[in-house]
CSV table of C-alpha atoms and ligand atoms in Angstrom, one decimal:
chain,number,residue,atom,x,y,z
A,177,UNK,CA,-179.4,88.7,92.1
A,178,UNK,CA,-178.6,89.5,96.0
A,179,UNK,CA,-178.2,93.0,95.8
A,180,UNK,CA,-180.7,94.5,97.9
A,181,UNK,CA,-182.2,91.1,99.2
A,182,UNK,CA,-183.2,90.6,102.6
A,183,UNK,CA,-182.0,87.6,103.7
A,184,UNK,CA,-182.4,86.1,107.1
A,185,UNK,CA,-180.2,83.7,108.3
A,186,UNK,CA,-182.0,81.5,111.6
A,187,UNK,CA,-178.6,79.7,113.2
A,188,UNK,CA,-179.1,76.5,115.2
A,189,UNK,CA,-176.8,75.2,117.7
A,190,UNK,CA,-175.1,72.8,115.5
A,191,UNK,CA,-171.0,72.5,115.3
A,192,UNK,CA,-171.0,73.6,111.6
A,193,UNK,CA,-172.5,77.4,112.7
A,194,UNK,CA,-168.5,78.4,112.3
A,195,UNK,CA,-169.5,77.9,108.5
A,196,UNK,CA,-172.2,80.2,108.7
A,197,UNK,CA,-170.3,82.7,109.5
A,198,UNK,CA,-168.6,82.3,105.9
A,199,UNK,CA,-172.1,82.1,104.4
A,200,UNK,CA,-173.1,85.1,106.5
A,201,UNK,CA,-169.6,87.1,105.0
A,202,UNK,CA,-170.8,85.7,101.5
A,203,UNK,CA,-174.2,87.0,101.2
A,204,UNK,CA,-173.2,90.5,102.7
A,205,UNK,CA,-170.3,90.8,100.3
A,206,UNK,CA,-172.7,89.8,97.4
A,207,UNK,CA,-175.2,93.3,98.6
A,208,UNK,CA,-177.6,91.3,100.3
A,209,UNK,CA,-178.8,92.8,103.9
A,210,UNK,CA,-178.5,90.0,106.3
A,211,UNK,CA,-180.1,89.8,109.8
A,212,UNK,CA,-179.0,87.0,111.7
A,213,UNK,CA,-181.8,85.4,114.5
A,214,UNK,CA,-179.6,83.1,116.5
A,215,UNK,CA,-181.1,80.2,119.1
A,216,UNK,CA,-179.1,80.1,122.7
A,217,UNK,CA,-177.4,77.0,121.8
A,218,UNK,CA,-175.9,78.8,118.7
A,219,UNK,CA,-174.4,81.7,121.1
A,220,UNK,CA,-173.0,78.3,123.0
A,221,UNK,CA,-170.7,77.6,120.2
A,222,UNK,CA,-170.0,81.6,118.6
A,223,UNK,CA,-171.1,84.9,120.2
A,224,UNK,CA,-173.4,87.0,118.3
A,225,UNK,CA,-170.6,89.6,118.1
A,226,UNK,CA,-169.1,87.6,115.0
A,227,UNK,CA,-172.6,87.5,113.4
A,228,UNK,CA,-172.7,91.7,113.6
A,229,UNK,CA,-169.0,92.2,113.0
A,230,UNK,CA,-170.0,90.3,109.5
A,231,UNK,CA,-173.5,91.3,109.0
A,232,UNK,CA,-173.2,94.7,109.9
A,233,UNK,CA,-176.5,94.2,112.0
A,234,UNK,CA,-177.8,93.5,115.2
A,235,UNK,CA,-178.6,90.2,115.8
A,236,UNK,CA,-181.2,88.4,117.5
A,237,UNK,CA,-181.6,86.4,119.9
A,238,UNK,CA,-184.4,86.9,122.6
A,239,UNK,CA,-188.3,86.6,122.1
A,240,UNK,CA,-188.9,88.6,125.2
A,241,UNK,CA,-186.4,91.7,124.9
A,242,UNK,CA,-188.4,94.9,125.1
A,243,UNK,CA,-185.7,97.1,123.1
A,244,UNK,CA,-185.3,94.4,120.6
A,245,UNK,CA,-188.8,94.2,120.4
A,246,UNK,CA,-189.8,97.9,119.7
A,247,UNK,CA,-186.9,97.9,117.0
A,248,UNK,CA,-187.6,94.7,115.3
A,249,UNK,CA,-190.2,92.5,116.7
A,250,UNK,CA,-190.6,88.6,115.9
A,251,UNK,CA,-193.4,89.5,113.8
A,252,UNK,CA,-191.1,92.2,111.4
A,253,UNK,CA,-188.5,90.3,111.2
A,254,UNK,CA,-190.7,87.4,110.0
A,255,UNK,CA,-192.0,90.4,107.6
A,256,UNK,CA,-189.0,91.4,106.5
A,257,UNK,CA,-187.7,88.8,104.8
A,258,UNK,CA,-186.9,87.9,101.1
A,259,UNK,CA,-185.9,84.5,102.2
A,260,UNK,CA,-184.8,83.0,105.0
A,261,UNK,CA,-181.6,80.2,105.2
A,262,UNK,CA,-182.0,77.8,108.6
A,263,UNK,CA,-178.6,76.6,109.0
A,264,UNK,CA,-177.6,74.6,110.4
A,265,UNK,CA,-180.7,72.9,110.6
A,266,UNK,CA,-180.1,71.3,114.1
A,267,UNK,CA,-182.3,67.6,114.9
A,268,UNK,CA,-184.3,70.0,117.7
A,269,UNK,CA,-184.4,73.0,115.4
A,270,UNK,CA,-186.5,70.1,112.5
A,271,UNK,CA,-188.0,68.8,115.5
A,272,UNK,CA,-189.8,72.0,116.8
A,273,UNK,CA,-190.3,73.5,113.3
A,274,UNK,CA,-192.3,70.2,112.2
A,275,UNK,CA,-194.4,70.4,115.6
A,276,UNK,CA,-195.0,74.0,115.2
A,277,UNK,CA,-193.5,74.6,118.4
A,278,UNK,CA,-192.7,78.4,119.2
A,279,UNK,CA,-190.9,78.5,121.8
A,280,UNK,CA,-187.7,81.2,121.1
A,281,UNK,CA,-187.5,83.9,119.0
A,282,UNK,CA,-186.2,82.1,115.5
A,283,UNK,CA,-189.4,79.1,115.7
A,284,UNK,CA,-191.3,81.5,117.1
A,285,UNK,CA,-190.6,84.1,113.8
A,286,UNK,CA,-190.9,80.6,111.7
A,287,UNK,CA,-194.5,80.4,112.5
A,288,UNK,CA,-195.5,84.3,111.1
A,289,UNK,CA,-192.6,84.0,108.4
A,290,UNK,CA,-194.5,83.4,104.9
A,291,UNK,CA,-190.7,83.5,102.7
A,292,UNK,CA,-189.7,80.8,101.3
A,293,UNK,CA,-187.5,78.9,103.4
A,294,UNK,CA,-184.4,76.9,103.5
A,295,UNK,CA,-183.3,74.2,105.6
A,296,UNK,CA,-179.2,73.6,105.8
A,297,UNK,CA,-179.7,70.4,108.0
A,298,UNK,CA,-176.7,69.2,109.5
A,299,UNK,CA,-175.7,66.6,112.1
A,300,UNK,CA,-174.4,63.2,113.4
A,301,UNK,CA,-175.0,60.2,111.0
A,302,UNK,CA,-177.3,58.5,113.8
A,303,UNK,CA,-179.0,61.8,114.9
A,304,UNK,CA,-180.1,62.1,110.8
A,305,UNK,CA,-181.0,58.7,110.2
A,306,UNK,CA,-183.1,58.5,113.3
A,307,UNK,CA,-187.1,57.5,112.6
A,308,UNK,CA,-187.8,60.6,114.5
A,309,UNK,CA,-185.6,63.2,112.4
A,310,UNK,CA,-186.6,61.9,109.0
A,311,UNK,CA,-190.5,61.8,109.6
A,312,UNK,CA,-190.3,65.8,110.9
A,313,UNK,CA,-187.9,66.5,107.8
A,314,UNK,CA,-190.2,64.8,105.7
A,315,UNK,CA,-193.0,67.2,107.2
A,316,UNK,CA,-191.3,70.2,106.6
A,317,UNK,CA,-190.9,69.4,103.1
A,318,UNK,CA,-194.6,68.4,102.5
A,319,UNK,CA,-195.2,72.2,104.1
A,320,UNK,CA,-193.0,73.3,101.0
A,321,UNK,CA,-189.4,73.9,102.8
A,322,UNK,CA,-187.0,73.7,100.7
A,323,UNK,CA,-183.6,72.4,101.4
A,324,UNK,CA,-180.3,71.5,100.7
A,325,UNK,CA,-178.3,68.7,101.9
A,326,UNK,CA,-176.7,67.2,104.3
A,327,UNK,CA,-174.1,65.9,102.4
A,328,UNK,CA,-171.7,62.4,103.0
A,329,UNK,CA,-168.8,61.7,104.2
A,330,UNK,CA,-166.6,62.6,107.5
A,331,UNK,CA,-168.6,64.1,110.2
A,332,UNK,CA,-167.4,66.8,112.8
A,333,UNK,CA,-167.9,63.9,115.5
A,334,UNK,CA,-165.4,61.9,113.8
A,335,UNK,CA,-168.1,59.3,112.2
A,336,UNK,CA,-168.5,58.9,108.3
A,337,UNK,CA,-171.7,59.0,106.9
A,338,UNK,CA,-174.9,61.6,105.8
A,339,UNK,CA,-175.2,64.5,108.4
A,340,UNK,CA,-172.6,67.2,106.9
A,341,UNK,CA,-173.6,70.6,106.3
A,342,UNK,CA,-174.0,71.2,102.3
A,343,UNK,CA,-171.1,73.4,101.0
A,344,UNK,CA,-171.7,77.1,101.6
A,345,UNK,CA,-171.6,77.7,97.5
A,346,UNK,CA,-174.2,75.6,97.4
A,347,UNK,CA,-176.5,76.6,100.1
A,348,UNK,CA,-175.9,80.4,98.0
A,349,UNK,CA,-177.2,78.0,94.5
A,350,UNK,CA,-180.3,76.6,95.9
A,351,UNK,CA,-181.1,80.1,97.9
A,352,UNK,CA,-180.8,82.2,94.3
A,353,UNK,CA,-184.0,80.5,92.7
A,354,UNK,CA,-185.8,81.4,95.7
A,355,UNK,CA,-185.6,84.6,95.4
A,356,UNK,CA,-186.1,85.3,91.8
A,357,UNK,CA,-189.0,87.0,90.3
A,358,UNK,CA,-191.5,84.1,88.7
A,359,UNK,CA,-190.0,84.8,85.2
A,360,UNK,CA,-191.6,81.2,83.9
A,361,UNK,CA,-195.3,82.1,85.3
A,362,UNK,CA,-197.9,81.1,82.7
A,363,UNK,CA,-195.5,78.5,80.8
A,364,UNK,CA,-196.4,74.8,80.6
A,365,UNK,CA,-193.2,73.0,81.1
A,366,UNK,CA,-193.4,68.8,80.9
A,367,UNK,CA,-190.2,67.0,81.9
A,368,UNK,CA,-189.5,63.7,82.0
A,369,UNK,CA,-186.9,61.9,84.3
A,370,UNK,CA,-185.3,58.5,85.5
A,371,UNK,CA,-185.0,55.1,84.1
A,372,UNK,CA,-187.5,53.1,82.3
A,373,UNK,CA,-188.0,49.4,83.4
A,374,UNK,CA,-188.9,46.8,81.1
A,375,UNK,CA,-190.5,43.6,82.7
A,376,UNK,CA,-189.2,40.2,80.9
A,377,UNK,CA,-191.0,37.9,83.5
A,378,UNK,CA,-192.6,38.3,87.0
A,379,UNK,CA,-189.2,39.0,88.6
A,380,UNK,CA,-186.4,39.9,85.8
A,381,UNK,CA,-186.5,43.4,84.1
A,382,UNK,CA,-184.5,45.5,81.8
A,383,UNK,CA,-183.5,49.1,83.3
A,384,UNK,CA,-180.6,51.2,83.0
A,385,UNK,CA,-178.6,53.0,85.6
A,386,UNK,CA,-180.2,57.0,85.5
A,387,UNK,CA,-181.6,58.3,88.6
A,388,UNK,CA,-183.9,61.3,87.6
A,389,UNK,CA,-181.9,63.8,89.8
A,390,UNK,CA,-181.2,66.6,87.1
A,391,UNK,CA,-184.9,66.3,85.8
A,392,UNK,CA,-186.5,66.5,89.0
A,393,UNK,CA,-184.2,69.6,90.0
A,394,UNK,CA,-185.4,70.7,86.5
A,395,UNK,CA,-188.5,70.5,87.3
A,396,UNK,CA,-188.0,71.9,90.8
A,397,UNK,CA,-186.5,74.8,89.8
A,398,UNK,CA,-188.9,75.3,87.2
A,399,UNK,CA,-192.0,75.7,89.3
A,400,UNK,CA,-190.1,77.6,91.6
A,401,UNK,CA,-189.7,80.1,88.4
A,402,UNK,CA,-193.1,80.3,88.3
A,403,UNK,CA,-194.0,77.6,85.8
A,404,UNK,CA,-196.6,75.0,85.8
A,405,UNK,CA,-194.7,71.8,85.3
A,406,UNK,CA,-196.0,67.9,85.1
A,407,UNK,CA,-192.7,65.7,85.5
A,408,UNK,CA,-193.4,62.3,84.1
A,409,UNK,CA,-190.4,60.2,86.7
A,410,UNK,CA,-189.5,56.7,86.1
A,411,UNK,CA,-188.7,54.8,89.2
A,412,UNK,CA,-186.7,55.9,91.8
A,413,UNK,CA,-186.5,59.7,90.8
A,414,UNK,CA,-186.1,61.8,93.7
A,415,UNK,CA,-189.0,63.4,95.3
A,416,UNK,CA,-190.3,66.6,93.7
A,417,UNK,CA,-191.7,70.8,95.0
A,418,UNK,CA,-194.7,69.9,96.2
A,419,UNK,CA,-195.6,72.5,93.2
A,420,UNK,CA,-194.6,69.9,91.0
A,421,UNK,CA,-197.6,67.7,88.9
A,422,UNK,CA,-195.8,64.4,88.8
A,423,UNK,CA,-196.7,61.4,87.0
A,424,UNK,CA,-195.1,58.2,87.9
A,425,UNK,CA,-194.4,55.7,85.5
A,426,UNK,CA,-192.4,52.4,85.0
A,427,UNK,CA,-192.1,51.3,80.8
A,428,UNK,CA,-191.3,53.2,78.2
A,429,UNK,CA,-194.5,52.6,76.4
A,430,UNK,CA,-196.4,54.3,79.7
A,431,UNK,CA,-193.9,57.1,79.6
A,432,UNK,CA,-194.7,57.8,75.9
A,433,UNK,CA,-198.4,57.9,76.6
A,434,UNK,CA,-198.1,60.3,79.7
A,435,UNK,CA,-195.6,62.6,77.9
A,436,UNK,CA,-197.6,62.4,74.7
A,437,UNK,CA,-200.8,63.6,76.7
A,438,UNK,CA,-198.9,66.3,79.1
A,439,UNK,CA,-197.2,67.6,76.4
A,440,UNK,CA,-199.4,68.2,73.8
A,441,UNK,CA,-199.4,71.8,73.2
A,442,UNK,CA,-197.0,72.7,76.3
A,443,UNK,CA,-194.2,75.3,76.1
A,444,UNK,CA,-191.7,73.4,76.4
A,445,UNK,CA,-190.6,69.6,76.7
A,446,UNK,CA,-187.5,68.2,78.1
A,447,UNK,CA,-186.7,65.0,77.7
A,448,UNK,CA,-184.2,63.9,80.5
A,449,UNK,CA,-185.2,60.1,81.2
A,450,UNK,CA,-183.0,57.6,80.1
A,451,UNK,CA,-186.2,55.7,77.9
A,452,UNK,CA,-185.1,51.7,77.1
A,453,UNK,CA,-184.1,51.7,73.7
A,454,UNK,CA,-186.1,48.2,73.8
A,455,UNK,CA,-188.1,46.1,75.2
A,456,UNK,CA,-188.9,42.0,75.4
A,457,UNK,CA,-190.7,41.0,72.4
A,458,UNK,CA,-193.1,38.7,75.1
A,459,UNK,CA,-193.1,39.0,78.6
A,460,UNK,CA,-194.5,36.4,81.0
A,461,UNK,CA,-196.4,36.8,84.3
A,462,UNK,CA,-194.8,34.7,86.5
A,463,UNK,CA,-191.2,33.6,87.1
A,464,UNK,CA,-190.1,32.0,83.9
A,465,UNK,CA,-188.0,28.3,84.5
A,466,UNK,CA,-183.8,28.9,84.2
A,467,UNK,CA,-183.9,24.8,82.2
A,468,UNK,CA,-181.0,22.9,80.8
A,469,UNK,CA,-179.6,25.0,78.0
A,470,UNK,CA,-176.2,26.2,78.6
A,471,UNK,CA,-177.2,29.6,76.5
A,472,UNK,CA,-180.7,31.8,75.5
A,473,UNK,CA,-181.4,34.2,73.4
A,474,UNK,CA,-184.1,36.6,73.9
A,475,UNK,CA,-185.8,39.1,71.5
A,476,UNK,CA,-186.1,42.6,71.9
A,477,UNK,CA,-188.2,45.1,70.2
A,478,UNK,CA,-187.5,49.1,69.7
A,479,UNK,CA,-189.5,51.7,71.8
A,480,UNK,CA,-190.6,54.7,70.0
A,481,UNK,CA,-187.9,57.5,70.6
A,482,UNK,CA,-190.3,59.8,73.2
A,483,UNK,CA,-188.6,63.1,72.0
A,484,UNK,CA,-188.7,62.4,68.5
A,485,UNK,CA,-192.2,61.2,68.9
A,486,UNK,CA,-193.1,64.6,71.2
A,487,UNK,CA,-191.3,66.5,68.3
A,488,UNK,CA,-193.2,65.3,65.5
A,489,UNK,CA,-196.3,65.4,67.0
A,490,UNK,CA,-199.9,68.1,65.8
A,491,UNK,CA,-199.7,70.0,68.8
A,492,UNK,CA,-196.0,69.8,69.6
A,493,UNK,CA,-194.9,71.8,72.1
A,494,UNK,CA,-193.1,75.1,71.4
A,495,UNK,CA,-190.2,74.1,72.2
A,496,UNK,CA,-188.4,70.6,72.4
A,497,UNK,CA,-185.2,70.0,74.1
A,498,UNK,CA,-183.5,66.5,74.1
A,499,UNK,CA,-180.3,65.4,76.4
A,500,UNK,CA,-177.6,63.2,74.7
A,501,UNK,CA,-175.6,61.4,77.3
A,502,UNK,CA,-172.4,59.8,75.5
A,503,UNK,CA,-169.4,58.1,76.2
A,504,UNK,CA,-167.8,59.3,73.3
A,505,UNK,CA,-167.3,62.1,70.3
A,506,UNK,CA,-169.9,63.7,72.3
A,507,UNK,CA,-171.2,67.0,69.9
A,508,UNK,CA,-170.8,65.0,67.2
A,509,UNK,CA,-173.2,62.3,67.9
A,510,UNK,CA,-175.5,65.0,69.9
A,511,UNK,CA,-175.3,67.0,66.6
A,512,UNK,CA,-176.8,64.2,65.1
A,513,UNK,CA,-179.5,63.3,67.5
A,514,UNK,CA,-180.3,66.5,67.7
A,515,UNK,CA,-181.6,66.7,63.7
A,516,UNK,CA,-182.8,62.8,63.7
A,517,UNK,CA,-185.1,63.8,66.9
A,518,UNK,CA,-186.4,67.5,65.3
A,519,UNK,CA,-185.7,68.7,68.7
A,520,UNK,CA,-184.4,73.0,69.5
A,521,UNK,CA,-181.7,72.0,71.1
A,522,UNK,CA,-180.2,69.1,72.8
A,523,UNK,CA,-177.8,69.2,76.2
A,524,UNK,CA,-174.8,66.8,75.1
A,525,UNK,CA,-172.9,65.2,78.1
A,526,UNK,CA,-171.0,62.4,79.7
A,527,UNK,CA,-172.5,59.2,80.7
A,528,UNK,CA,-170.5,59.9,84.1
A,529,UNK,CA,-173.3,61.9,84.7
A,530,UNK,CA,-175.4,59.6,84.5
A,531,UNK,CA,-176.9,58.9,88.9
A,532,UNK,CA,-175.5,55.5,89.1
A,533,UNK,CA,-173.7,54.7,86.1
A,534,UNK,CA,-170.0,53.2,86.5
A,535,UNK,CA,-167.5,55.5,87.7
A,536,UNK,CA,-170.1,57.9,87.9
A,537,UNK,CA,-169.3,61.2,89.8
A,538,UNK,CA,-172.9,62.1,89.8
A,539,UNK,CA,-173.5,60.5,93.2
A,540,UNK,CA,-171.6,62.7,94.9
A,541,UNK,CA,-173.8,65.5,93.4
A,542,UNK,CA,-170.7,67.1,91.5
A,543,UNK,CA,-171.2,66.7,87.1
A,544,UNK,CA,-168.5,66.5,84.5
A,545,UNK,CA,-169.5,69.9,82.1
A,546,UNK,CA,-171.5,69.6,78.8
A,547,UNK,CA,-172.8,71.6,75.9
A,548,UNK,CA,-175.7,73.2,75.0
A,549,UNK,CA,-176.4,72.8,71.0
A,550,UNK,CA,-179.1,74.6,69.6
A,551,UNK,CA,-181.1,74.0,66.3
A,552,UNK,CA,-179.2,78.0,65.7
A,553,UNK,CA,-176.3,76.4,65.5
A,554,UNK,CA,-175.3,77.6,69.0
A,555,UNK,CA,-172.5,75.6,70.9
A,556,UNK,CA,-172.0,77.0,74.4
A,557,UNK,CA,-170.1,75.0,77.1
A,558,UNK,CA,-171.6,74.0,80.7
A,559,UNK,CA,-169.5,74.5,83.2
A,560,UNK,CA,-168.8,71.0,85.8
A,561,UNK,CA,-170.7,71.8,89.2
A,562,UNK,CA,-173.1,70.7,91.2
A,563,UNK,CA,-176.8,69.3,89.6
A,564,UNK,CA,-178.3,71.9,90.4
A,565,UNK,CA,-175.3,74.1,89.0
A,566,UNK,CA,-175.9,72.0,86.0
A,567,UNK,CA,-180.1,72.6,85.9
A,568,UNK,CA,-179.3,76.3,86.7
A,569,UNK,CA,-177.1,76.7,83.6
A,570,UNK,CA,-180.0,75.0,81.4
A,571,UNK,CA,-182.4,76.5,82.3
A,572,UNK,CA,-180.4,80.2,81.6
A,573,UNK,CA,-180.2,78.7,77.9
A,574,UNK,CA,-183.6,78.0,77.6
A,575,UNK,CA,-184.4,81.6,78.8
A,576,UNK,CA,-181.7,83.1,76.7
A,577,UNK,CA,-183.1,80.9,73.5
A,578,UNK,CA,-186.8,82.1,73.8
A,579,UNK,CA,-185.5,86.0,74.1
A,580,UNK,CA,-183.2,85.1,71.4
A,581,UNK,CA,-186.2,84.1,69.0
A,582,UNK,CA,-188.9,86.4,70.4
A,583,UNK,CA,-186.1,88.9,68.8
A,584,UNK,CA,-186.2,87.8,66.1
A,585,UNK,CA,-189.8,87.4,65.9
A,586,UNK,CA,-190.2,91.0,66.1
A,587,UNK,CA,-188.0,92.0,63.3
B,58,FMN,C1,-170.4,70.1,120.8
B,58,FMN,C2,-171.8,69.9,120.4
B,58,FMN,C3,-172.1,69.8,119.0
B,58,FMN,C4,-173.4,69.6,118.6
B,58,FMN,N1,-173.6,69.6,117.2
B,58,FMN,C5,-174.9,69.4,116.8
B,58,FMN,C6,-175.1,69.3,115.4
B,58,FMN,O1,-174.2,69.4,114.6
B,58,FMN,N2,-176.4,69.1,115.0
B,58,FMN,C7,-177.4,69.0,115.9
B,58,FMN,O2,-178.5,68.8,115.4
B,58,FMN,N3,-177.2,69.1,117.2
B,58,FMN,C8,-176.0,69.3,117.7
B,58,FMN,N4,-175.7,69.4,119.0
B,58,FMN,C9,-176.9,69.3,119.9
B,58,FMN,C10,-177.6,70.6,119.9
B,58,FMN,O3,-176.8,71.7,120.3
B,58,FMN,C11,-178.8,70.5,120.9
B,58,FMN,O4,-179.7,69.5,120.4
B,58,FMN,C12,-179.5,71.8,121.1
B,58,FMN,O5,-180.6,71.7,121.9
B,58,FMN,C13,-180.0,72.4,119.8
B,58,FMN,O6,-180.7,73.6,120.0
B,58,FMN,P1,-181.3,74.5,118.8
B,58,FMN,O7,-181.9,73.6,117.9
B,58,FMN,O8,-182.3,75.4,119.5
B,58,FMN,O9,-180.2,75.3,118.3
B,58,FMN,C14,-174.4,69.6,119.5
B,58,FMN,C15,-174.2,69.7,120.9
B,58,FMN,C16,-172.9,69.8,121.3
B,58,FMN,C17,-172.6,70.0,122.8
């Protein structure tokens, strides 16, 4: 996917720009042509030498150089690019982009450049958390930015906490969708994601532990493929594209009625959320009373099974595909949801994927594997990586299930 592609690569002056140069090495290796626009902090910390040893290329690094300029302007490099990778994404480099401040050659290419761009951020915990650092990040990505990371856990300065620069194999992940050719556009995906919550009084509710991550990179990646996509996200699902139609909503009952109305007549339906298998038989407005009895019981009612529901309904959608998280005999109970539901195929997996679940490993963004099972009687195994590994891998299936069929079709 990167033979060919022009990638530029805008380097801040952050301590993690010696990981660039990996990244840098990675993408030229993989046949992309890299130029590297470097801010004069970044030449502080590594000369632009080891960016054109790597590269292969000049790099940049003045606005005002007349040579530079006749051979590659600010405006032709903007141009030029497929994509462009801002790592790392210094606090001043999120600062200036959010402001639309042009005041060096890379900001200054940042305000022509109309590639899709993504931020690597990476800094000190404090620096990251700071007011002013999240409402510019927040900015960029209500411009459309796309980013990746930072990640947790020990900091160059020492410090533990969220400022680390994502992995470089993941910064090449969320770069591929970016630059691939819209092979979704005209498809009607609906997703849904999260937990559902089930009020029992004014206060106390009944929720499980999902957090909507994998569907809303689903549905990320999805639009960024070209689709249209309406992702109907319990609470707490991460924030989506801003290409993304999204629906909030907290029962299962609401998310039946969205999904039933988004999906009818779709493409395609996921069904990610982890829906309440039940909810209180009565629930009461305000706070109900604890009393004297030493035990309670309380009765619960079934919610309607969304992707059975979706599955059986007039205008289903073409294609219906249902996630089985398990803590046990995992294809043989997906094998059976997957019939019971009607559903193409069904993603079986571990319910240590599951965002927040016990022992889960999902927070630190890495998954246990899973399999794909299709109605075809396909069994194909997903490798462990990250999420968005893991939403990458699905969404290959799907692909390679609709060509699959439209074979068929023509026979
Ligand atoms: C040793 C050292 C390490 C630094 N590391 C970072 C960093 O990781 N992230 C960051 O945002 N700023 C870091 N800074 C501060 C930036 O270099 C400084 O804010 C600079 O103005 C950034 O310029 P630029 O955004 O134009 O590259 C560091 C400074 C020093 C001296």
């Amino acid at each position: 996917m990167l033979t060919d592609k022009k990638i530029l690569i805008g380097i801040g002056g952050g301590i993690a720009v010696y990981k660039v140069a990996e990244l840098a090495r990675m993408l030229t290796r993989a046949g992309a042509d890299v130029r590297c626009v470097m801010t004069g902090s970044a030449c502080e910390f590594v000369t632009p030498l080891t960016f054109e040893a790597l590269t292969g290329n000049p790099v940049h690094t003045e606005l005002f150089d007349l040579t530079a300029e006749q051979r590659m302007g600010h405006i032709t490099l903007a141009r030029w690019a497929d994509a462009v990778i801002i790592a790392p994404a210094t606090a001043n480099l999120l600062a200036r982009l959010a402001h639309g401040i042009a005041d060096d050659l890379l900001t200054t290419i940042m305000q022509v450049c109309e590639a899709p761009v993504l931020l690597a951020p990476a800094m000190n915990r404090s620096m990251w958390e700071s007011e002013a650092t999240q409402r510019n990040f927040g900015r960029l990505k209500k411009r459309g930015f796309y980013h990746i990371g930072p990640e947790t856990g020990e900091l160059a300065c020492g410090e533990q906490g969220a400022g680390r620069m994502a992995d470089i194999r993941a910064i090449l992940s969320a770069l591929l969708p970016l630059l691939s050719d819209k092979p979704l556009i005209g498809q009607h995906w609906v997703i849904n994601a999260g937990p559902t919550v089930e009020p029992w009084d004014g206060v106390r509710i009944l929720t499980n532990r999902a957090s909507g991550t994998l569907g809303a990179l689903l549905a990320d990646l999805a639009c960024i493929m070209g689709a249209s996509v309406t992702l109907v996200a319990g609470p707490g699902t991460p924030e989506s594209h801003p290409g993304v139609i999204r629906r909030n909503v907290s029962t299962a009952a609401e998310m039946l009625s969205i999904c039933e109305l988004e999906a009818a007549g779709a493409n395609l339906f996921i069904g990610t959320a982890a829906v309440s298998d039940f909810r209180f038989a009565e629930s009461h407005a305000g706070k109900l009373k604890r009393g004297d009895s030493s035990k309670m019981s309380i009765e619960l009612v079934a919610n309607e099974d969304i992707v059975a529901h979706i599955a059986s309904m007039p205008r289903r959608p073409t294609r219906v595909i249902a996630f089985a998280a398990e803590s046990d005999h995992h294809i043989e109970h997906a094998r059976a949801k997957l019939a019971a539901k009607n559903a193409d195929a069904i993603i079986a997996n571990d319910i240590s994927n599951m965002g927040r679940a016990a022992g889960s490993s999902a927070d630190g963004n890495e998954l246990a594997g899973g399999w794909w099972i299709s109605r075809h009687g396909e069994q194909i195994e997903i490798e462990p990586g990250t999420k968005l590994d893991f939403a990458r891998q699905i969404i290959q299936h799907i692909q390679q299930m609709s060509e699959m069929e439209a074979r068929e079709f023509k026979r």
